[in-house]
Amino acid sequence: MKIKIPEIGGKGDEIVLTAWHMSAGAHVREGEPLAEVVTDKASFDIECPCDGTLTKVLKKQGDVLKINEVIAEISCSNKQRKE
Amino acid sequence: MDYADQNVERGLSGGRLAVLDLGVTRYGDAFRIQLDNLEKRITRGIPDTLIVTEHEPIVTLGRLSSDSNILNTKYFGDNSISIERTNRGGDVTYHAPGQLVFYPIVDLSAWGRDIATYIDFLEISVMKALIEIGVCAERIRDVRGVWARDRKIAFTGVAVKKWITYHGVSVNVNNDVEPFRHMNPCGIKNIKVTSVMNELGASQDLNRIKDIFCRHFISNFENQIR
C-alpha cells in the first residue's frame, strides 16, 4: 500500500518531511505515527493505515513534498485497512 | 499547580465549542493540558474545546524555525525569558501575561479535513473580535497572521494529530511588545509588532476582551460546522 501526503490544505504551501518515526523493515500498527510533515503554519502526523511491515521509505527528512506524493510503502497484514 | 484539576469553565460553553480557561500558565504545563485534552478528544471523551490561557514569559520556536530568527539571545537571557522548541508549525514567537492564547482542540473531520480552512477560521475569528474591540484589523494575502495595517498583532501555529487540532493562535492585548524587536517574528524580517493596548492607547480589561474573543470563536465555529 502506498503512503501518500494527504490533502492537508493550503495548495501553495511547501510541505517539508521533518521526521520519520519508523524505519524500513519495521512492523507497524494501524494508527501509529509514521512520519511528521510541516507546512508554513501546521505540523501533521502521517499515520500507518494498517498493521503490517514498512517495506519502502522513499523520502528522507528535509525533503520538500507535494500533496499526493508517495513517501513510503507498507505491506498490510490485516484485512481491514484505513484509506 | 495542577491546572488540569482546575477545570475552569467560564460559562461560555453553551454552544458546541466548550471553553476551558486556564488563566496564567507555564508553557509546559499548558502544553501537557493540551495533550491531555487532545487524547480525550481523539477518544471522543470530550467535545471540541477552546483552551484559553496566558503564558508566563517565553520564546517558542516551531518545527521549521531557525535559531537565526532570534536576533538577540542575550536580551532574553538578561530578562530571564526562556527559549523552547515546540512541535507546532510556524516559526519563532513570544508569549507573556497580557497576551491571550487560544488553543482549540477541534476535530477537523467535520471541516473536510482542510487545515488551511481551519487556519483561516482562527485568523477570521481573531480579526472579527479585534474589529469589535476597535482595532483596525485585517488579513494580508499570502501572509499568515492578523495585522493592524503594517503591524502584526496575532500569530498562528498549529499541530494536527489524527485530524484533531492543538496549538493555535496568540493575540497581543496588554503585553509589552518590546521582546518581538529582538527576533524575526514568524521568521519575517523587519516587521513591526503591535498590541491592542498600543492600537487603542490604553490598557484593556482582559476579561472583557477574552469574552469577546471566545464569543467570536464560538460563533464562527458553529457557522463552520453547520
Coordinates of C-alpha atoms in Angstrom, one line a residue, chain A:
Chain A
M1 CA 0.0 0.0 0.0
K2 CA 1.4 3.4 -1.0
I3 CA 1.6 6.1 1.7
K4 CA 0.8 9.5 0.2
I5 CA 0.9 13.1 1.5
P6 CA -2.8 13.8 2.3
E7 CA -4.6 16.9 1.0
I8 CA -3.9 18.9 4.1
G9 CA -5.0 22.2 2.6
G10 CA -3.1 25.3 1.5
K11 CA -2.3 24.1 -2.0
G12 CA 0.5 26.6 -2.5
D13 CA 2.1 25.6 0.8
E14 CA 5.5 24.0 0.9
I15 CA 5.3 20.7 2.8
V16 CA 8.5 19.5 4.5
L17 CA 9.1 16.0 5.8
T18 CA 10.5 16.7 9.2
A19 CA 10.7 13.3 10.9
W20 CA 10.4 9.6 10.3
H21 CA 9.1 7.7 13.3
M22 CA 9.7 4.3 11.7
S23 CA 12.4 2.7 9.7
A24 CA 12.2 0.4 6.7
G25 CA 11.5 -3.1 7.8
A26 CA 9.7 -2.1 10.9
H27 CA 6.5 -3.8 12.0
V28 CA 3.8 -1.2 12.2
R29 CA 0.3 -1.0 13.7
E30 CA -2.7 0.9 12.3
G31 CA -2.9 4.4 13.7
E32 CA 0.8 4.6 14.8
P33 CA 2.6 7.8 13.7
L34 CA 4.7 7.0 10.7
A35 CA 6.2 10.4 9.8
E36 CA 5.7 14.1 10.5
V37 CA 5.3 16.8 7.8
V38 CA 5.2 20.5 8.3
T39 CA 3.7 23.4 6.3
D40 CA 4.2 27.1 6.9
K41 CA 1.9 27.1 9.9
A42 CA 1.0 23.5 10.7
S43 CA 2.6 20.2 11.7
F44 CA 0.8 17.0 10.9
D45 CA 1.4 13.3 11.7
I46 CA 1.0 10.8 8.9
E47 CA -0.2 7.5 10.4
C48 CA 0.1 3.9 9.5
P49 CA -3.2 3.0 7.6
C50 CA -2.9 -0.7 8.6
D51 CA -1.0 -3.3 10.6
G52 CA 1.9 -4.7 8.6
T53 CA 5.5 -4.0 7.6
L54 CA 7.1 -0.8 6.3
T55 CA 8.7 -2.1 3.2
K56 CA 10.0 1.0 1.5
V57 CA 10.9 4.5 2.7
L58 CA 11.0 6.7 -0.4
K59 CA 11.7 10.1 1.0
K60 CA 14.1 11.4 3.6
Q61 CA 14.0 14.0 6.3
G62 CA 14.1 17.5 4.9
D63 CA 12.6 16.6 1.5
V64 CA 10.1 19.1 0.2
L65 CA 6.9 17.3 -0.9
K66 CA 3.7 17.8 -2.8
I67 CA 0.2 16.7 -2.0
N68 CA -0.4 13.0 -3.0
E69 CA 3.3 12.4 -3.3
V70 CA 4.2 8.8 -2.2
I71 CA 6.6 8.7 0.7
A72 CA 6.6 5.0 1.7
E73 CA 5.0 1.6 1.0
I74 CA 3.5 -0.7 3.6
S75 CA 2.7 -4.4 3.2
C76 CA -0.6 -4.7 5.1
S77 CA -1.2 -7.8 7.1
N78 CA -4.7 -7.1 8.4
K79 CA -7.8 -7.3 6.2
Q80 CA -9.3 -4.0 7.2
R81 CA -7.2 -1.0 6.4
K82 CA -7.9 2.6 6.8
E83 CA -7.8 4.6 3.5

